[in-house]
Amino acid sequence: MVEAVRTIFGVVILASSLWFGSRAITAGMLSHSMSVSEAESPSTLVGGETVAIEGTVNVRSSPPLSNSVPIDEEESIGAYVWRLKKAESYNYNLDAEELGADMNLITYASGIESGTFTVNDGQREIWIDTDWLAQTHGSTDITTVSSDWTVSTWLSKRSWESQYIQLEDHWIAVPVADVDGSDLGDDDESLDDTYFEARAIVDGEELAVCGEVTVEQGKPVLHGSDETPLVLSDQGFEEFNSSLRRQVLKYGLASGGFAVIASLALGSGLGIG
C-alpha cells in the first residue's frame, strides 16, 4: 500500500515537472523568436514571413461587452483578455488587494475577445488578427458563458495565463453585477463573491506585436500559427523578453526540482535502486 501511494505521488509530481518544463521551453522559444524577428524586421512586408513591430494602436471596431467593461471610459477597446473568478472566502475584500491578486480566488472561465484594430509603427499600418490565440487557448465566448460554474481547472485559466500575452497598462477587476449586457450578473446569491477581471488593448496606446504576415485584400495582417505564435505586449519587446528570461529560469528550476522528487518517489514506490 505504501509503495502504491509513493508511486502515485511520483506520477503526479512527474506530471508537474513536465508542465513546468513545457512552460520554460515555450518562454525560451518565444524570447528567441522575438529577438530574431526584431533584428530581421524588413521594410517591405511579404506573406509568410515573421515580423516584430512596435507602434500605436488604432481601433476600428470594439469586441463584445467592451462598452460595459469600465477599463477606459475615454478610449475605445480593441481587444481584451478576461476571466471570471470566485472568492473561496466570504471575507475576501477586492479593494484591499492589488489588481490581479489571486489570494483566495479560483478562476472558473477565461477568454480573449477581439474587435478590429491595427498597429502603426510610423512606416506602415498592420492589421492584427487574434483568432489564433483564442483557438489555441480554447477561449470561452464571453457572450455565452453561464453562471453554472462548478469546476476550476488548468484549462479554465489558459487564456488568462497565456505566455503569449503581456497586458498590464489597462487592468480592471469588478463584481460581475457591474458588467452590463451579459448574463454574468444574475440575481443569484452565489454570485455575490464572484468577480470579472480584464486586461485590455486600447486605442492610442503603444503595442509590441510579433507574428506571421499574410496579405488579405491588399492589406498586411499579422496573425499566429503553430510555427509562429502571435505575441502581444503593452510593455515593449525589451521588457517582455526580460519577463520571458525570468520565466525560463523560474520554470526550469521548478521542473528540475520536481523531476528529482518524482524520480525518488517512483524509485521508492517501484522498488528501483
mmCIF file of C-alpha atoms in Angstrom, residues 46-270:
data_model
loop_
_atom_site.group_PDB
_atom_site.id
_atom_site.type_symbol
_atom_site.label_atom_id
_atom_site.label_comp_id
_atom_site.label_asym_id
_atom_site.label_seq_id
_atom_site.Cartn_x
_atom_site.Cartn_y
_atom_site.Cartn_z
ATOM 1 C CA VAL A 46 5.867 39.701 -47.550
ATOM 2 C CA GLY A 47 3.325 36.988 -46.811
ATOM 3 C CA GLY A 48 4.650 34.061 -44.771
ATOM 4 C CA GLU A 49 7.476 35.890 -43.008
ATOM 5 C CA THR A 50 7.738 36.575 -39.276
ATOM 6 C CA VAL A 51 7.686 40.237 -38.253
ATOM 7 C CA ALA A 52 8.048 42.083 -34.934
ATOM 8 C CA ILE A 53 6.775 45.667 -34.749
ATOM 9 C CA GLU A 54 6.045 48.289 -32.086
ATOM 10 C CA GLY A 55 3.562 51.039 -32.782
ATOM 11 C CA THR A 56 0.347 52.863 -31.976
ATOM 12 C CA VAL A 57 -2.975 51.044 -31.753
ATOM 13 C CA ASN A 58 -5.826 52.240 -33.971
ATOM 14 C CA VAL A 59 -9.160 50.658 -33.002
ATOM 15 C CA ARG A 60 -11.609 50.243 -35.896
ATOM 16 C CA SER A 61 -14.301 48.252 -34.031
ATOM 17 C CA SER A 62 -14.597 47.030 -30.440
ATOM 18 C CA PRO A 63 -15.271 43.497 -29.141
ATOM 19 C CA PRO A 64 -18.458 42.323 -27.351
ATOM 20 C CA LEU A 65 -19.259 43.960 -23.982
ATOM 21 C CA SER A 66 -16.431 46.487 -24.358
ATOM 22 C CA ASN A 67 -18.841 49.359 -23.719
ATOM 23 C CA SER A 68 -19.949 47.666 -20.494
ATOM 24 C CA VAL A 69 -16.451 46.952 -19.198
ATOM 25 C CA PRO A 70 -15.117 50.022 -17.341
ATOM 26 C CA ILE A 71 -11.470 49.669 -18.424
ATOM 27 C CA ASP A 72 -11.094 53.053 -20.093
ATOM 28 C CA GLU A 73 -14.034 55.417 -20.488
ATOM 29 C CA GLU A 74 -12.229 57.742 -22.910
ATOM 30 C CA GLU A 75 -10.588 55.347 -25.364
ATOM 31 C CA SER A 76 -12.041 52.544 -27.484
ATOM 32 C CA ILE A 77 -11.044 48.951 -26.682
ATOM 33 C CA GLY A 78 -9.572 46.831 -29.469
ATOM 34 C CA ALA A 79 -9.283 43.549 -27.557
ATOM 35 C CA TYR A 80 -9.163 42.226 -24.018
ATOM 36 C CA VAL A 81 -8.263 39.108 -22.059
ATOM 37 C CA TRP A 82 -10.753 38.314 -19.285
ATOM 38 C CA ARG A 83 -11.518 35.851 -16.551
ATOM 39 C CA LEU A 84 -14.253 35.094 -14.032
ATOM 40 C CA LYS A 85 -13.006 34.402 -10.527
ATOM 41 C CA LYS A 86 -14.755 33.426 -7.335
ATOM 42 C CA ALA A 87 -13.590 34.041 -3.776
ATOM 43 C CA GLU A 88 -13.151 30.941 -1.646
ATOM 44 C CA SER A 89 -13.764 33.013 1.465
ATOM 45 C CA TYR A 90 -16.583 35.484 2.059
ATOM 46 C CA ASN A 91 -14.037 37.628 3.907
ATOM 47 C CA TYR A 92 -12.268 38.473 0.645
ATOM 48 C CA ASN A 93 -12.054 42.240 0.091
ATOM 49 C CA LEU A 94 -11.486 43.137 -3.553
ATOM 50 C CA ASP A 95 -10.479 46.723 -2.757
ATOM 51 C CA ALA A 96 -7.817 45.548 -0.310
ATOM 52 C CA GLU A 97 -5.808 43.715 -2.975
ATOM 53 C CA GLU A 98 -3.870 44.916 -5.966
ATOM 54 C CA LEU A 99 -5.395 44.160 -9.350
ATOM 55 C CA GLY A 100 -4.618 40.627 -10.407
ATOM 56 C CA ALA A 101 -4.150 39.299 -6.890
ATOM 57 C CA ASP A 102 -5.197 35.648 -6.663
ATOM 58 C CA MET A 103 -5.413 35.340 -2.881
ATOM 59 C CA ASN A 104 -8.373 33.058 -2.047
ATOM 60 C CA LEU A 105 -9.620 33.210 -5.626
ATOM 61 C CA ILE A 106 -10.429 30.479 -8.145
ATOM 62 C CA THR A 107 -10.633 31.084 -11.914
ATOM 63 C CA TYR A 108 -13.659 29.386 -13.470
ATOM 64 C CA ALA A 109 -13.521 30.697 -17.021
ATOM 65 C CA SER A 110 -11.313 32.897 -19.177
ATOM 66 C CA GLY A 111 -11.124 34.059 -22.755
ATOM 67 C CA ILE A 112 -9.933 36.518 -25.369
ATOM 68 C CA GLU A 113 -12.345 38.933 -27.038
ATOM 69 C CA SER A 114 -11.221 40.988 -30.013
ATOM 70 C CA GLY A 115 -12.674 43.612 -32.297
ATOM 71 C CA THR A 116 -10.751 45.064 -35.245
ATOM 72 C CA PHE A 117 -7.572 47.056 -34.720
ATOM 73 C CA THR A 118 -4.269 47.926 -36.359
ATOM 74 C CA VAL A 119 -0.758 48.866 -35.228
ATOM 75 C CA ASN A 120 1.089 51.711 -36.961
ATOM 76 C CA ASP A 121 4.875 51.834 -36.452
ATOM 77 C CA GLY A 122 5.334 55.083 -38.384
ATOM 78 C CA GLN A 123 6.169 53.313 -41.653
ATOM 79 C CA ARG A 124 3.167 51.063 -42.167
ATOM 80 C CA GLU A 125 -0.162 50.069 -40.690
ATOM 81 C CA ILE A 126 -0.706 46.376 -39.971
ATOM 82 C CA TRP A 127 -3.983 44.716 -39.067
ATOM 83 C CA ILE A 128 -3.872 42.332 -36.079
ATOM 84 C CA ASP A 129 -5.801 39.029 -36.070
ATOM 85 C CA THR A 130 -6.070 37.402 -32.624
ATOM 86 C CA ASP A 131 -8.134 34.367 -33.703
ATOM 87 C CA TRP A 132 -5.167 32.006 -33.316
ATOM 88 C CA LEU A 133 -4.751 32.985 -29.652
ATOM 89 C CA ALA A 134 -8.424 32.334 -28.931
ATOM 90 C CA GLN A 135 -8.363 28.951 -30.679
ATOM 91 C CA THR A 136 -5.070 27.836 -29.141
ATOM 92 C CA HIS A 137 -6.205 28.578 -25.598
ATOM 93 C CA GLY A 138 -9.748 27.279 -26.008
ATOM 94 C CA SER A 139 -11.115 30.749 -25.265
ATOM 95 C CA THR A 140 -14.606 30.881 -23.771
ATOM 96 C CA ASP A 141 -17.097 33.165 -25.525
ATOM 97 C CA ILE A 142 -17.958 35.946 -23.071
ATOM 98 C CA THR A 143 -21.426 36.348 -24.593
ATOM 99 C CA THR A 144 -22.397 32.731 -23.954
ATOM 100 C CA VAL A 145 -20.723 31.928 -20.632
ATOM 101 C CA SER A 146 -23.232 30.981 -17.936
ATOM 102 C CA SER A 147 -23.227 31.259 -14.168
ATOM 103 C CA ASP A 148 -23.306 27.472 -13.712
ATOM 104 C CA TRP A 149 -19.617 27.159 -12.801
ATOM 105 C CA THR A 150 -18.721 24.062 -10.833
ATOM 106 C CA VAL A 151 -15.087 23.226 -11.536
ATOM 107 C CA SER A 152 -11.912 25.276 -11.819
ATOM 108 C CA THR A 153 -9.188 23.563 -13.857
ATOM 109 C CA TRP A 154 -5.959 24.416 -15.652
ATOM 110 C CA LEU A 155 -7.975 24.639 -18.885
ATOM 111 C CA SER A 156 -10.188 27.367 -17.443
ATOM 112 C CA LYS A 157 -7.075 29.529 -16.867
ATOM 113 C CA ARG A 158 -5.297 29.026 -20.206
ATOM 114 C CA SER A 159 -6.349 32.289 -21.848
ATOM 115 C CA TRP A 160 -5.690 34.400 -18.752
ATOM 116 C CA GLU A 161 -2.263 32.854 -18.082
ATOM 117 C CA SER A 162 -1.118 32.809 -21.720
ATOM 118 C CA GLN A 163 2.633 33.230 -22.117
ATOM 119 C CA TYR A 164 1.998 34.953 -25.455
ATOM 120 C CA ILE A 165 0.197 37.931 -23.897
ATOM 121 C CA GLN A 166 1.602 40.655 -21.651
ATOM 122 C CA LEU A 167 -1.008 43.346 -20.962
ATOM 123 C CA GLU A 168 -0.547 45.414 -17.802
ATOM 124 C CA ASP A 169 -1.441 49.057 -18.502
ATOM 125 C CA HIS A 170 -5.247 48.759 -18.617
ATOM 126 C CA TRP A 171 -6.438 46.286 -15.996
ATOM 127 C CA ILE A 172 -9.696 46.175 -14.018
ATOM 128 C CA ALA A 173 -11.433 43.852 -11.572
ATOM 129 C CA VAL A 174 -15.115 44.426 -10.719
ATOM 130 C CA PRO A 175 -18.046 42.436 -9.290
ATOM 131 C CA VAL A 176 -19.876 40.624 -12.086
ATOM 132 C CA ALA A 177 -23.027 42.572 -11.253
ATOM 133 C CA ASP A 178 -21.288 45.705 -12.616
ATOM 134 C CA VAL A 179 -20.823 44.160 -16.081
ATOM 135 C CA ASP A 180 -23.903 45.144 -18.083
ATOM 136 C CA GLY A 181 -25.175 43.383 -21.174
ATOM 137 C CA SER A 182 -24.359 39.828 -20.094
ATOM 138 C CA ASP A 183 -25.767 37.003 -18.019
ATOM 139 C CA LEU A 184 -22.887 37.269 -15.539
ATOM 140 C CA GLY A 185 -24.771 39.440 -13.067
ATOM 141 C CA ASP A 186 -27.914 37.390 -12.442
ATOM 142 C CA ASP A 187 -29.621 37.917 -9.093
ATOM 143 C CA ASP A 188 -28.042 34.869 -7.573
ATOM 144 C CA GLU A 189 -26.610 34.920 -4.059
ATOM 145 C CA SER A 190 -23.845 32.605 -5.205
ATOM 146 C CA LEU A 191 -22.512 35.434 -7.412
ATOM 147 C CA ASP A 192 -22.038 37.854 -4.535
ATOM 148 C CA ASP A 193 -18.375 36.878 -4.249
ATOM 149 C CA THR A 194 -17.672 36.468 -7.979
ATOM 150 C CA TYR A 195 -15.621 38.972 -9.989
ATOM 151 C CA PHE A 196 -14.898 39.872 -13.591
ATOM 152 C CA GLU A 197 -11.302 40.787 -14.386
ATOM 153 C CA ALA A 198 -9.910 42.061 -17.689
ATOM 154 C CA ARG A 199 -6.710 43.398 -19.289
ATOM 155 C CA ALA A 200 -7.207 45.435 -22.450
ATOM 156 C CA ILE A 201 -5.624 46.848 -25.594
ATOM 157 C CA VAL A 202 -6.951 50.391 -26.081
ATOM 158 C CA ASP A 203 -6.871 52.967 -28.854
ATOM 159 C CA GLY A 204 -3.770 55.156 -28.941
ATOM 160 C CA GLU A 205 -1.532 53.008 -26.734
ATOM 161 C CA GLU A 206 1.842 51.574 -27.745
ATOM 162 C CA LEU A 207 1.753 47.857 -28.521
ATOM 163 C CA ALA A 208 4.502 45.391 -29.449
ATOM 164 C CA VAL A 209 3.340 42.590 -31.750
ATOM 165 C CA CYS A 210 5.156 39.632 -33.257
ATOM 166 C CA GLY A 211 3.565 37.170 -35.659
ATOM 167 C CA GLU A 212 3.295 35.840 -39.200
ATOM 168 C CA VAL A 213 2.343 38.104 -42.098
ATOM 169 C CA THR A 214 -0.441 37.391 -44.568
ATOM 170 C CA VAL A 215 -1.768 39.754 -47.209
ATOM 171 C CA GLU A 216 -5.571 39.834 -47.316
ATOM 172 C CA GLN A 217 -7.307 42.010 -49.906
ATOM 173 C CA GLY A 218 -4.132 44.013 -50.270
ATOM 174 C CA LYS A 219 -3.805 44.658 -46.518
ATOM 175 C CA PRO A 220 -0.957 43.211 -44.384
ATOM 176 C CA VAL A 221 -2.307 41.176 -41.471
ATOM 177 C CA LEU A 222 -0.310 39.830 -38.535
ATOM 178 C CA HIS A 223 -1.614 36.586 -37.055
ATOM 179 C CA GLY A 224 -0.404 33.488 -35.238
ATOM 180 C CA SER A 225 0.260 29.935 -36.326
ATOM 181 C CA ASP A 226 1.678 26.769 -34.761
ATOM 182 C CA GLU A 227 5.067 27.665 -36.235
ATOM 183 C CA THR A 228 4.863 31.398 -35.397
ATOM 184 C CA PRO A 229 2.815 32.284 -32.303
ATOM 185 C CA LEU A 230 1.189 35.705 -32.098
ATOM 186 C CA VAL A 231 2.733 37.763 -29.285
ATOM 187 C CA LEU A 232 1.163 40.903 -27.767
ATOM 188 C CA SER A 233 2.757 43.220 -25.198
ATOM 189 C CA ASP A 234 1.976 46.733 -23.994
ATOM 190 C CA GLN A 235 5.345 46.815 -22.174
ATOM 191 C CA GLY A 236 7.553 46.640 -25.263
ATOM 192 C CA PHE A 237 9.786 43.839 -26.519
ATOM 193 C CA GLU A 238 12.672 44.607 -24.174
ATOM 194 C CA GLU A 239 10.540 44.215 -21.045
ATOM 195 C CA PHE A 240 8.703 41.202 -22.459
ATOM 196 C CA ASN A 241 11.990 39.494 -23.270
ATOM 197 C CA SER A 242 13.218 40.136 -19.729
ATOM 198 C CA SER A 243 9.995 38.611 -18.394
ATOM 199 C CA LEU A 244 10.410 35.553 -20.610
ATOM 200 C CA ARG A 245 14.002 35.027 -19.474
ATOM 201 C CA ARG A 246 12.828 35.141 -15.859
ATOM 202 C CA GLN A 247 10.182 32.561 -16.728
ATOM 203 C CA VAL A 248 12.794 30.271 -18.281
ATOM 204 C CA LEU A 249 14.805 30.385 -15.050
ATOM 205 C CA LYS A 250 11.816 30.027 -12.726
ATOM 206 C CA TYR A 251 10.058 27.226 -14.595
ATOM 207 C CA GLY A 252 13.329 25.487 -15.452
ATOM 208 C CA LEU A 253 14.372 25.308 -11.804
ATOM 209 C CA ALA A 254 10.890 24.173 -10.773
ATOM 210 C CA SER A 255 10.876 21.475 -13.447
ATOM 211 C CA GLY A 256 14.285 20.166 -12.373
ATOM 212 C CA GLY A 257 13.351 20.161 -8.691
ATOM 213 C CA PHE A 258 10.097 18.317 -9.279
ATOM 214 C CA ALA A 259 11.869 15.843 -11.563
ATOM 215 C CA VAL A 260 14.306 14.933 -8.763
ATOM 216 C CA ILE A 261 11.467 14.448 -6.251
ATOM 217 C CA ALA A 262 9.484 12.405 -8.791
ATOM 218 C CA SER A 263 12.429 10.102 -9.518
ATOM 219 C CA LEU A 264 12.980 9.475 -5.807
ATOM 220 C CA ALA A 265 9.283 8.772 -5.190
ATOM 221 C CA LEU A 266 8.934 6.493 -8.221
ATOM 222 C CA GLY A 267 12.167 4.694 -7.427
ATOM 223 C CA SER A 268 10.961 4.021 -3.891
ATOM 224 C CA GLY A 269 7.464 3.035 -4.961
ATOM 225 C CA LEU A 270 8.606 0.714 -7.748
#
